[in-house]
Short mmCIF file of C-alpha atoms in Angstrom, two decimals:
data_model
loop_
_atom_site.label_atom_id
_atom_site.label_comp_id
_atom_site.label_asym_id
_atom_site.label_seq_id
_atom_site.Cartn_x
_atom_site.Cartn_y
_atom_site.Cartn_z
CA MET A 1 -12.55 -0.23 -30.33
CA SER A 2 -13.23 -0.94 -26.76
CA ASP A 3 -15.30 -4.04 -26.67
CA LEU A 4 -15.18 -6.42 -23.78
CA ARG A 5 -15.85 -10.08 -24.33
CA ILE A 6 -16.02 -12.70 -21.61
CA GLU A 7 -16.14 -16.32 -22.74
CA GLY A 8 -17.07 -19.24 -20.53
CA LEU A 9 -15.70 -17.69 -17.35
CA THR A 10 -15.71 -19.91 -14.27
CA ILE A 11 -14.51 -18.72 -10.91
CA THR A 12 -14.49 -20.79 -7.77
CA TYR A 13 -14.49 -19.16 -4.42
CA GLY A 14 -13.96 -21.27 -1.33
CA GLY A 15 -15.09 -24.41 -3.12
CA ALA A 16 -18.29 -22.90 -4.52
CA LYS A 17 -18.68 -21.64 -8.06
CA ALA A 18 -19.09 -17.86 -8.02
CA LEU A 19 -19.21 -17.81 -11.81
CA ASP A 20 -20.22 -20.81 -13.85
CA ASN A 21 -19.38 -20.68 -17.55
CA LEU A 22 -20.44 -17.05 -17.89
CA SER A 23 -20.29 -15.35 -21.26
CA ILE A 24 -21.12 -11.71 -21.89
CA GLU A 25 -20.14 -9.07 -24.38
CA VAL A 26 -20.10 -5.28 -24.32
CA LYS A 27 -19.54 -3.55 -27.65
CA THR A 28 -17.87 -0.20 -28.19
CA GLY A 29 -20.14 2.67 -27.21
CA GLU A 30 -22.74 0.44 -25.62
CA PHE A 31 -24.39 0.90 -22.25
CA VAL A 32 -24.99 -2.54 -20.78
CA ALA A 33 -26.49 -3.45 -17.41
CA LEU A 34 -25.63 -6.52 -15.39
CA LEU A 35 -28.52 -7.42 -13.12
CA GLY A 36 -29.41 -10.15 -10.70
CA ALA A 37 -29.97 -11.00 -7.08
CA ASN A 38 -27.30 -10.80 -4.39
CA GLY A 39 -24.68 -13.46 -4.93
CA ALA A 40 -25.56 -13.98 -8.57
CA GLY A 41 -21.98 -13.17 -9.57
CA LYS A 42 -22.22 -9.55 -10.72
CA THR A 43 -19.40 -8.19 -8.56
CA THR A 44 -17.28 -11.25 -9.28
CA THR A 45 -17.65 -10.61 -13.01
CA LEU A 46 -16.31 -7.07 -12.62
CA ARG A 47 -13.53 -8.12 -10.28
CA ALA A 48 -12.39 -10.84 -12.66
CA THR A 49 -12.47 -8.37 -15.55
CA SER A 50 -10.26 -6.02 -13.54
CA GLY A 51 -7.85 -8.82 -12.74
CA LEU A 52 -8.60 -9.03 -9.03
CA MET A 53 -9.72 -12.67 -9.22
CA ARG A 54 -8.12 -15.51 -11.08
CA PRO A 55 -10.52 -17.54 -13.22
CA ALA A 56 -10.53 -21.32 -13.05
CA ALA A 57 -11.59 -21.45 -16.69
CA GLY A 58 -12.61 -19.12 -19.48
CA LYS A 59 -11.18 -16.17 -21.32
CA ILE A 60 -11.51 -12.40 -21.20
CA PHE A 61 -10.88 -10.28 -24.29
CA PHE A 62 -10.49 -6.53 -24.37
CA ASP A 63 -10.18 -4.72 -27.68
CA GLY A 64 -9.88 -8.12 -29.31
CA VAL A 65 -6.81 -8.99 -27.23
CA GLU A 66 -6.91 -11.71 -24.61
CA ILE A 67 -6.24 -10.23 -21.16
CA THR A 68 -7.06 -13.26 -19.00
CA LYS A 69 -3.49 -13.45 -17.70
CA VAL A 70 -2.65 -9.73 -17.77
CA PRO A 71 -2.06 -8.39 -14.21
CA GLY A 72 -4.76 -6.08 -12.90
CA HIS A 73 -2.77 -2.84 -12.86
CA LYS A 74 -1.85 -3.27 -16.54
CA ARG A 75 -5.49 -3.67 -17.55
CA THR A 76 -6.12 -0.12 -16.34
CA ALA A 77 -3.44 1.11 -18.72
CA LEU A 78 -5.20 -0.79 -21.52
CA GLY A 79 -8.35 1.23 -20.85
CA SER A 80 -10.51 -0.49 -18.27
CA GLY A 81 -12.00 1.66 -15.53
CA HIS A 82 -13.71 0.23 -12.46
CA VAL A 83 -15.76 1.95 -9.77
CA PRO A 84 -15.74 -0.69 -7.05
CA GLU A 85 -18.56 -1.75 -4.82
CA GLY A 86 -18.89 0.56 -1.81
CA ARG A 87 -16.93 3.31 -3.60
CA GLN A 88 -13.63 2.56 -1.83
CA ILE A 89 -12.29 6.08 -1.89
CA PHE A 90 -9.12 6.63 0.11
CA PRO A 91 -10.41 8.42 3.23
CA ASP A 92 -7.07 9.79 4.45
CA HIS A 93 -6.09 11.22 1.06
CA THR A 94 -7.56 14.54 0.04
CA VAL A 95 -10.17 14.70 -2.70
CA GLU A 96 -7.55 15.96 -5.12
CA GLU A 97 -5.07 13.24 -4.15
CA ASN A 98 -7.76 10.64 -4.79
CA LEU A 99 -8.26 12.05 -8.25
CA GLN A 100 -4.53 12.19 -8.89
CA LEU A 101 -4.21 8.52 -7.96
CA GLY A 102 -6.67 7.90 -10.78
CA THR A 103 -4.11 9.29 -13.22
CA PHE A 104 -1.45 6.79 -12.20
CA VAL A 105 -1.34 5.08 -15.59
CA ARG A 106 -1.02 8.48 -17.33
CA ARG A 107 1.42 9.97 -14.84
CA LYS A 108 4.01 10.77 -17.52
CA HIS A 109 1.64 13.15 -19.28
CA ARG A 110 1.54 15.93 -16.72
CA ALA A 111 -0.20 18.60 -18.80
CA GLU A 112 -2.89 16.18 -19.87
CA THR A 113 -3.62 14.99 -16.33
CA THR A 114 -3.87 18.58 -15.08
CA GLN A 115 -6.43 19.18 -17.82
CA SER A 116 -8.34 16.05 -16.76
CA LEU A 117 -8.46 17.35 -13.21
CA GLU A 118 -10.02 20.59 -14.45
CA ASP A 119 -12.46 18.60 -16.60
CA MET A 120 -13.51 16.55 -13.60
CA TYR A 121 -14.03 19.66 -11.49
CA GLY A 122 -16.15 21.02 -14.32
CA LEU A 123 -18.23 17.86 -14.38
CA PHE A 124 -18.49 17.62 -10.58
CA PRO A 125 -18.26 21.16 -9.16
CA ARG A 126 -18.81 19.94 -5.63
CA LEU A 127 -15.53 18.05 -5.74
CA LYS A 128 -13.74 21.27 -6.61
CA GLU A 129 -15.23 23.00 -3.57
CA ARG A 130 -13.88 20.21 -1.40
CA HIS A 131 -10.63 19.43 -3.20
CA LYS A 132 -8.40 19.98 -0.17
CA GLN A 133 -10.63 18.09 2.24
CA ALA A 134 -9.85 14.54 3.35
CA ALA A 135 -12.05 12.30 1.23
CA GLY A 136 -13.30 10.57 4.37
CA THR A 137 -15.27 13.70 5.26
CA LEU A 138 -17.39 13.62 2.09
CA SER A 139 -21.08 12.73 2.14
CA GLY A 140 -22.22 9.49 0.50
CA GLY A 141 -23.23 11.21 -2.71
CA GLU A 142 -20.02 13.21 -2.95
CA ALA A 143 -17.95 10.12 -2.24
CA GLN A 144 -19.71 8.30 -5.07
CA MET A 145 -19.00 11.17 -7.44
CA LEU A 146 -15.38 11.06 -6.36
CA ALA A 147 -15.20 7.32 -7.03
CA VAL A 148 -16.60 7.81 -10.53
CA ALA A 149 -14.39 10.84 -11.22
CA ARG A 150 -11.34 8.97 -9.98
CA ALA A 151 -12.02 6.09 -12.36
CA LEU A 152 -12.54 8.55 -15.24
CA MET A 153 -9.15 10.15 -14.55
CA SER A 154 -7.43 7.19 -16.18
CA ARG A 155 -9.39 7.96 -19.37
CA PRO A 156 -10.93 4.52 -19.56
CA LYS A 157 -12.44 3.19 -22.76
CA ILE A 158 -14.90 1.17 -20.75
CA LEU A 159 -16.25 2.11 -17.34
CA MET A 160 -17.52 -0.64 -15.07
CA LEU A 161 -19.60 0.48 -12.12
CA ASP A 162 -20.50 -1.76 -9.21
CA GLU A 163 -23.78 -0.63 -7.65
CA PRO A 164 -23.19 3.11 -7.69
CA SER A 165 -26.62 3.63 -6.14
CA LEU A 166 -25.76 1.71 -2.97
CA GLY A 167 -26.41 3.74 0.15
CA LEU A 168 -27.51 6.85 -1.73
CA ALA A 169 -30.76 8.72 -1.19
CA PRO A 170 -33.20 8.29 -4.12
CA GLN A 171 -32.64 11.87 -5.28
CA LEU A 172 -28.88 11.32 -5.42
CA VAL A 173 -29.32 8.05 -7.27
CA LEU A 174 -31.21 9.89 -10.00
CA GLU A 175 -28.49 12.54 -10.13
CA MET A 176 -25.80 9.88 -10.34
CA PHE A 177 -27.56 8.15 -13.21
CA LYS A 178 -28.02 11.47 -14.97
CA TYR A 179 -24.23 11.87 -14.94
CA LEU A 180 -23.75 8.38 -16.30
CA LYS A 181 -26.21 9.04 -19.09
CA ARG A 182 -24.35 12.21 -19.96
CA LEU A 183 -20.98 10.46 -20.00
CA HIS A 184 -22.36 7.83 -22.31
CA ALA A 185 -24.19 10.22 -24.62
CA GLU A 186 -21.71 13.08 -24.77
CA GLN A 187 -18.37 11.31 -24.49
CA GLY A 188 -19.33 8.01 -26.07
CA LEU A 189 -18.05 6.11 -23.05
CA THR A 190 -18.72 2.38 -23.03
CA ILE A 191 -20.43 1.46 -19.76
CA LEU A 192 -21.04 -1.79 -17.95
CA LEU A 193 -23.32 -1.13 -14.98
CA VAL A 194 -23.95 -3.57 -12.14
CA GLU A 195 -27.10 -2.55 -10.32
CA GLN A 196 -29.62 -3.78 -7.78
CA GLN A 197 -32.15 -1.18 -8.84
CA ALA A 198 -33.06 -3.10 -11.96
CA ARG A 199 -35.81 -0.86 -13.23
CA LEU A 200 -33.63 2.24 -13.15
CA ALA A 201 -30.76 0.42 -14.78
CA LEU A 202 -32.98 -0.86 -17.56
CA GLN A 203 -34.16 2.67 -18.26
CA LEU A 204 -30.55 3.74 -18.80
CA ALA A 205 -28.95 0.77 -20.47
CA GLN A 206 -29.46 -0.36 -24.02
CA ARG A 207 -29.04 -4.03 -23.22
CA ALA A 208 -28.90 -6.11 -20.09
CA TYR A 209 -27.84 -9.49 -18.81
CA ILE A 210 -29.61 -11.03 -15.87
CA LEU A 211 -27.43 -13.39 -13.89
CA GLU A 212 -28.47 -16.23 -11.71
CA ARG A 213 -26.08 -18.46 -9.77
CA GLY A 214 -23.09 -17.36 -11.79
CA SER A 215 -24.44 -17.69 -15.31
CA VAL A 216 -26.52 -15.60 -17.67
CA LYS A 217 -30.16 -16.48 -17.26
CA ILE A 218 -31.83 -13.90 -19.48
CA GLU A 219 -30.36 -11.41 -21.90
CA GLY A 220 -31.83 -8.89 -24.25
CA LYS A 221 -32.64 -5.31 -25.07
CA SER A 222 -33.70 -3.25 -22.10
CA LYS A 223 -37.06 -2.30 -23.52
CA ASP A 224 -37.90 -5.95 -24.11
CA LEU A 225 -36.73 -6.98 -20.67
CA ILE A 226 -38.83 -4.32 -18.92
CA ASN A 227 -41.94 -5.88 -20.46
CA ASP A 228 -40.79 -9.47 -20.01
CA PRO A 229 -43.08 -11.07 -17.42
CA ARG A 230 -40.24 -13.31 -16.12
CA VAL A 231 -38.14 -10.24 -15.42
CA ALA A 232 -40.96 -8.18 -14.02
CA GLU A 233 -41.92 -10.85 -11.58
CA ALA A 234 -38.48 -11.79 -10.30
CA TYR A 235 -36.47 -8.59 -10.51
CA LEU A 236 -38.58 -5.50 -10.94
CA GLY A 237 -41.33 -6.10 -8.40
CA THR A 238 -44.80 -4.89 -9.17
CA ALA A 239 -44.90 -1.64 -7.24
CA SER A 240 -41.77 0.11 -8.47
CA MET B 1 24.68 15.21 33.94
CA SER B 2 27.35 15.42 31.32
CA LEU B 3 26.73 16.30 27.72
CA GLN B 4 28.48 13.09 26.66
CA ILE B 5 25.58 10.99 27.92
CA TRP B 6 23.16 12.95 25.80
CA ILE B 7 25.35 12.67 22.72
CA ASP B 8 25.68 8.91 23.22
CA GLY B 9 21.92 8.76 23.66
CA LEU B 10 21.40 10.73 20.49
CA PHE B 11 23.58 8.27 18.62
CA ALA B 12 21.83 5.18 20.04
CA GLY B 13 18.50 6.88 19.43
CA SER B 14 19.42 7.52 15.82
CA VAL B 15 20.25 3.84 15.35
CA PHE B 16 16.87 2.83 16.78
CA ALA B 17 15.14 5.54 14.75
CA ILE B 18 16.63 4.28 11.49
CA ILE B 19 15.60 0.71 12.38
CA ALA B 20 12.08 1.97 13.12
CA LEU B 21 12.10 3.96 9.85
CA SER B 22 13.12 0.90 7.87
CA MET B 23 10.30 -1.06 9.51
CA THR B 24 7.96 1.81 8.68
CA ILE B 25 9.01 1.68 5.03
CA VAL B 26 7.93 -1.97 4.89
CA TYR B 27 4.81 -1.30 6.96
CA GLN B 28 3.54 1.55 4.81
CA PRO B 29 2.29 -0.47 1.82
CA THR B 30 1.84 -3.81 3.62
CA ARG B 31 0.60 -3.04 7.16
CA ILE B 32 3.07 -5.70 8.22
CA MET B 33 5.58 -5.23 11.03
CA ASN B 34 8.50 -7.24 9.78
CA PHE B 35 10.10 -9.08 12.69
CA ALA B 36 12.91 -10.15 10.37
CA GLN B 37 13.92 -6.54 9.74
CA GLY B 38 16.71 -6.59 12.35
CA GLU B 39 18.46 -9.34 10.36
CA GLY B 40 19.25 -6.67 7.79
CA PHE B 41 21.15 -4.83 10.53
CA ILE B 42 23.17 -8.00 11.17
CA LEU B 43 23.84 -8.31 7.44
CA GLY B 44 25.32 -4.81 7.47
CA ALA B 45 27.40 -5.59 10.56
CA ALA B 46 28.60 -8.97 9.23
CA LEU B 47 29.54 -7.64 5.81
CA GLY B 48 31.22 -4.62 7.39
CA TYR B 49 33.25 -6.94 9.61
CA GLN B 50 34.09 -9.22 6.70
CA MET B 51 34.87 -6.63 4.05
CA VAL B 52 36.30 -3.73 6.03
CA GLY B 53 37.67 -5.62 9.05
CA VAL B 54 38.95 -8.89 7.59
CA TRP B 55 39.48 -8.30 3.88
CA LYS B 56 40.47 -4.61 4.26
CA TRP B 57 38.46 -3.64 1.21
CA PRO B 58 38.20 0.04 0.33
CA LEU B 59 35.11 1.80 1.63
CA ILE B 60 33.35 2.48 -1.69
CA GLN B 61 33.70 -1.11 -2.84
CA SER B 62 32.42 -2.41 0.50
CA LEU B 63 29.45 -0.08 0.39
CA ALA B 64 28.55 -1.09 -3.16
CA VAL B 65 28.65 -4.79 -2.31
CA LEU B 66 26.68 -4.16 0.87
CA ILE B 67 23.90 -2.35 -0.98
CA ILE B 68 23.63 -5.13 -3.57
CA ALA B 69 23.63 -7.83 -0.88
CA ALA B 70 21.02 -5.97 1.17
CA ALA B 71 18.79 -5.47 -1.86
CA LEU B 72 19.01 -9.20 -2.53
CA MET B 73 18.15 -9.94 1.10
CA GLY B 74 15.15 -7.60 0.85
CA PHE B 75 14.02 -9.37 -2.30
CA ILE B 76 14.26 -12.80 -0.64
CA MET B 77 12.62 -11.50 2.53
CA GLU B 78 9.64 -10.21 0.54
CA ARG B 79 9.03 -13.67 -0.91
CA MET B 80 9.50 -15.33 2.51
CA VAL B 81 6.94 -13.02 4.09
CA MET B 82 4.44 -12.09 1.37
CA LEU B 83 4.06 -15.51 -0.25
CA PRO B 84 2.72 -17.20 2.91
CA VAL B 85 0.64 -14.10 3.67
CA GLN B 86 -0.94 -14.06 0.22
CA LEU B 87 -1.47 -17.81 0.08
CA SER B 88 -2.86 -18.34 3.57
CA GLY B 89 -5.34 -15.49 3.80
CA SER B 90 -5.03 -15.65 7.59
CA LYS B 91 -4.99 -12.36 9.41
CA PHE B 92 -2.05 -13.51 11.53
CA ALA B 93 0.09 -15.18 8.87
CA TRP B 94 2.50 -12.24 8.82
CA ILE B 95 3.51 -12.81 12.45
CA ILE B 96 4.68 -16.35 11.92
CA ALA B 97 6.06 -15.60 8.45
CA THR B 98 8.24 -12.69 9.58
CA LEU B 99 9.39 -14.56 12.72
CA ALA B 100 10.27 -17.59 10.59
CA ALA B 101 12.27 -15.39 8.23
CA ALA B 102 14.07 -13.90 11.24
CA MET B 103 14.95 -17.38 12.56
CA ILE B 104 16.22 -18.54 9.17
CA PHE B 105 18.51 -15.55 8.69
CA GLN B 106 19.66 -15.69 12.29
CA SER B 107 20.62 -19.35 11.89
CA ALA B 108 22.51 -18.54 8.72
CA PHE B 109 24.52 -15.83 10.51
CA ASN B 110 25.19 -18.18 13.42
CA ILE B 111 26.45 -20.93 11.15
CA LYS B 112 28.80 -18.62 9.31
CA TYR B 113 30.08 -16.73 12.35
CA VAL B 114 30.65 -19.06 15.27
CA ASN B 115 31.91 -17.25 18.36
CA VAL B 116 32.43 -14.01 16.47
CA THR B 117 31.19 -10.61 17.47
CA PHE B 118 31.25 -8.08 14.72
CA SER B 119 33.54 -5.20 15.39
CA TYR B 120 35.99 -3.36 13.25
CA PHE B 121 37.78 -0.07 13.29
CA ASP B 122 35.96 3.15 12.62
CA ILE B 123 35.74 3.75 8.92
CA ILE B 124 36.63 7.36 9.50
CA GLU B 125 38.71 7.65 12.65
CA LYS B 126 38.20 11.17 13.78
CA ASP B 127 36.43 12.88 16.66
CA ILE B 128 34.93 16.27 16.87
CA SER B 129 34.55 18.02 20.17
CA ILE B 130 31.39 19.78 21.28
CA PHE B 131 31.78 21.72 24.55
CA GLY B 132 34.21 19.11 25.81
CA ALA B 133 32.08 16.13 24.79
CA LYS B 134 33.35 13.80 22.09
CA LEU B 135 31.40 12.90 18.98
CA SER B 136 33.13 10.58 16.54
CA ILE B 137 32.56 11.11 12.84
CA GLN B 138 31.24 7.57 12.79
CA LYS B 139 28.44 8.49 15.20
CA LEU B 140 27.80 11.76 13.41
CA LEU B 141 27.32 9.84 10.14
CA VAL B 142 24.61 7.71 11.77
CA ILE B 143 22.83 10.81 13.11
CA LEU B 144 22.98 12.49 9.70
CA MET B 145 21.76 9.33 8.00
CA MET B 146 18.76 9.23 10.33
CA ILE B 147 17.84 12.81 9.40
CA ALA B 148 18.29 12.11 5.69
CA VAL B 149 16.23 8.90 5.71
CA PHE B 150 13.46 10.65 7.63
CA ILE B 151 13.25 13.66 5.33
CA ILE B 152 13.42 11.64 2.12
CA ASN B 153 10.80 9.14 3.31
CA ASP B 154 8.45 11.82 4.64
CA GLN B 155 8.63 14.01 1.55
CA PHE B 156 8.38 11.04 -0.78
CA LEU B 157 5.16 9.89 0.89
CA LYS B 158 3.59 13.33 0.99
CA ARG B 159 4.69 14.93 -2.25
CA THR B 160 5.06 12.28 -4.93
CA LEU B 161 2.42 10.26 -6.74
CA TRP B 162 4.37 7.09 -5.93
CA GLY B 163 4.33 8.04 -2.26
CA ARG B 164 0.60 8.66 -2.31
CA SER B 165 0.19 5.32 -4.05
CA ILE B 166 1.99 3.59 -1.21
CA ARG B 167 -0.46 5.10 1.27
CA ALA B 168 -3.28 4.01 -1.04
CA ILE B 169 -2.02 0.43 -1.20
CA ALA B 170 -1.92 0.31 2.59
CA HIS B 171 -5.54 1.32 2.70
CA ASN B 172 -6.87 -0.90 -0.06
CA PRO B 173 -4.68 -3.00 -2.36
CA ASP B 174 -7.55 -4.05 -4.64
CA THR B 175 -8.73 -0.51 -5.29
CA SER B 176 -5.14 0.55 -5.90
CA THR B 177 -4.78 -2.22 -8.48
CA ILE B 178 -7.85 -1.14 -10.42
CA LEU B 179 -6.46 2.38 -10.58
CA GLY B 180 -3.41 0.93 -12.30
CA ILE B 181 -1.02 1.02 -9.34
CA PRO B 182 1.40 -1.93 -9.47
CA THR B 183 0.85 -3.04 -5.87
CA LYS B 184 3.07 -6.11 -5.87
CA PRO B 185 6.16 -4.42 -7.35
CA VAL B 186 5.70 -1.52 -4.91
CA ILE B 187 5.66 -3.96 -1.98
CA LYS B 188 8.82 -5.66 -3.31
CA LEU B 189 10.49 -2.28 -3.58
CA ALA B 190 9.50 -1.41 0.00
CA PHE B 191 11.15 -4.58 1.33
CA ILE B 192 14.27 -3.89 -0.72
CA THR B 193 14.52 -0.23 0.32
CA GLY B 194 13.83 -1.05 3.97
CA THR B 195 16.52 -3.72 4.03
CA VAL B 196 19.10 -1.51 2.33
CA VAL B 197 18.42 1.27 4.86
CA ILE B 198 18.77 -0.99 7.90
CA ALA B 199 21.86 -2.75 6.49
CA LEU B 200 23.52 0.64 5.98
CA VAL B 201 22.95 1.63 9.60
CA GLY B 202 24.22 -1.79 10.70
CA PHE B 203 27.35 -1.15 8.68
CA LEU B 204 27.84 2.36 10.05
CA ALA B 205 26.96 1.69 13.69
CA THR B 206 28.71 -1.61 14.32
CA PRO B 207 32.20 -0.20 14.87
CA VAL B 208 30.68 1.78 17.74
CA ILE B 209 28.34 -0.71 19.39
CA ILE B 210 29.73 -4.22 18.65
CA VAL B 211 27.11 -6.65 17.42
CA ALA B 212 26.58 -10.39 17.90
CA PRO B 213 25.37 -12.52 14.97
CA ALA B 214 22.22 -13.51 16.86
CA ALA B 215 21.30 -9.97 17.91
CA GLY B 216 18.89 -9.34 15.00
CA LEU B 217 15.75 -9.82 17.06
CA PHE B 218 17.07 -7.44 19.71
CA PHE B 219 17.38 -4.68 17.13
CA THR B 220 13.98 -5.60 15.70
CA ILE B 221 12.42 -5.24 19.13
CA GLN B 222 14.13 -1.90 19.72
CA GLY B 223 12.88 -0.62 16.36
CA PHE B 224 9.45 -2.06 17.02
CA THR B 225 9.33 -0.36 20.43
CA ALA B 226 10.39 2.93 18.89
CA ALA B 227 7.72 2.60 16.20
CA ILE B 228 5.01 1.85 18.77
CA ILE B 229 5.96 4.76 20.99
CA GLY B 230 5.98 7.13 18.04
CA GLY B 231 2.95 5.66 16.32
CA VAL B 232 3.19 2.74 13.92
CA GLY B 233 3.47 3.76 10.26
CA SER B 234 4.47 7.37 10.90
CA PRO B 235 8.02 8.40 9.87
CA LYS B 236 7.88 11.24 12.40
CA GLY B 237 6.84 8.76 15.08
CA ALA B 238 9.72 6.44 14.22
CA VAL B 239 12.20 9.26 14.74
CA VAL B 240 10.65 10.55 17.96
CA GLY B 241 10.25 7.04 19.38
CA GLY B 242 13.78 6.03 18.41
CA LEU B 243 15.39 9.11 19.90
CA MET B 244 13.31 8.77 23.06
CA ILE B 245 14.35 5.22 23.86
CA GLY B 246 17.97 5.89 22.85
CA ILE B 247 18.36 8.92 25.08
CA LEU B 248 16.34 7.36 27.90
CA ASP B 249 18.49 4.24 27.81
CA SER B 250 21.70 6.26 27.87
CA VAL B 251 20.59 8.55 30.69
CA VAL B 252 19.17 5.78 32.89
CA ARG B 253 22.25 3.62 32.36
CA SER B 254 24.60 6.32 33.56
CA TRP B 255 22.33 7.14 36.45
CA LEU B 256 21.23 3.73 37.78
CA GLY B 257 23.51 1.31 35.96
CA GLY B 258 23.38 -0.81 32.84
CA THR B 259 20.59 -3.25 33.61
CA TRP B 260 18.13 -0.46 34.23
CA GLY B 261 18.44 0.92 30.69
CA LEU B 262 16.34 -1.72 28.97
CA PHE B 263 13.94 -1.86 31.88
CA SER B 264 13.27 1.86 31.63
CA THR B 265 12.60 1.56 27.89
CA PHE B 266 9.87 -0.97 28.38
CA PHE B 267 8.51 0.79 31.43
CA VAL B 268 8.08 3.95 29.37
CA LEU B 269 6.56 1.90 26.57
CA ALA B 270 3.99 0.51 28.99
CA ILE B 271 3.10 3.97 30.30
CA ILE B 272 2.79 5.41 26.80
CA LEU B 273 0.63 2.52 25.61
CA ILE B 274 -1.74 3.26 28.49
CA LEU B 275 -1.84 7.02 27.93
CA LYS B 276 -1.62 7.04 24.13
CA PRO B 277 -2.51 3.60 22.76
CA ASN B 278 -1.65 4.61 19.19
CA GLY B 279 1.65 6.27 20.03
CA PHE B 280 2.43 9.95 19.58
CA PHE B 281 1.76 10.27 15.85
CA GLY B 282 -0.15 7.08 15.11
CA LYS B 283 -3.62 6.79 13.73
CA ARG B 284 -6.08 4.23 14.86
CA VAL B 285 -5.69 1.32 12.47
CA GLU B 286 -8.97 -0.23 11.48
CA GLY B 287 -9.07 -4.00 11.64
CA ARG B 288 -8.46 -5.72 8.36
#
């Protein structure tokens, strides 16, 4: 079980409501996209789920257990993984140190974490080539891979990604999404993807929520949403 | 110039280096320069005076009580500094918070010890002679402690996962949290460790240098100066900066007289800040 359930979440930020009674659900093994314009509350949803923001109202359940008041670092141990907006790799740490920091919650299982490191290098060979380099010297695409790999090092049950395509060349975005698809298909990882590139996200995800001003405006299966005229007009554009 | 001056400078430099190291320990996860840090030095001096000098307690017992008291002070200091910082969200909250903490502790010491300067006999009264110059065991202990604190801190940061986590927290607390690193407990531990370290050097050095209850800010400024010269946040920098101002002070004093010692320290600081704005081993700190 690794379902995530958010019920009636409200978060105020400097007087304004960043989230307004938001409810979403991600079931075990699902790939769900969270879409919407800038400022719709996508990042806030992920940050609240990771325990970085305190909700004014509402509840968050993970694996059927309420985690609303659980401190952020303990949620990682419960199985939530988060690739933050803008990657946020540690530039002065080496690539390998970044990955090792991802194993913090599993630090007592040395053999296992060494294996995970090898697994990650298998999945992202370019990180292996650069494992001794300071992470700050990586290219945008490599840094994004590192951010994803680092989050995977904690063996999350659910992986939340905040705009992994941001700042990447179109070719790299496709490559990135190919990895995500593989992780979901081959390892059965539950994924919650926040994305600006709505069309791409809808091609990957099974379901999607479209947020507007902090609440869910439209929800449904991806294939229905792609053909929904409301969605096409507001979020997909006509050309893409 | 006699060897004695250099040995005295090495001792004073070690004191400043340990103060700078203890400030570095707090700075590493928080990026806060704790202006109340020197009060931990006074705690060590005051308790040393009280327990060893007045009550004649045995050394081990005094040390044990000192470590517990310093840990408690570190714990309280963390709340005094981090709570306002976390609640206010202002970029400058740490300045006023750490200065306020310094004032509060300083007042407490002043109330308890009116017209007292802390001095007591050497805990181990023995000298060793190096080419005719005298080095008391007391001073040697301080020098050895400086080396030990430096090596442990440096290796801990570089080689252990906890050490790497501390560097990660400094860079981005939120990202550290989502990786499962307990940022707030780590910061508490840094304040506690830093305070224990500085209280220990206060305890060890006071029989040699004689300390006034209100001198906390003086030691803070010396440690701060050492840290800036060496490069803020770098353990190596703390040691180099501390030794530099200690030896410089000692040499200039014997050469030009007492009042010139402090002047030369700040003169060198000014020159170094012009030539190397980030100190010898410091990295440019991006604005946060």
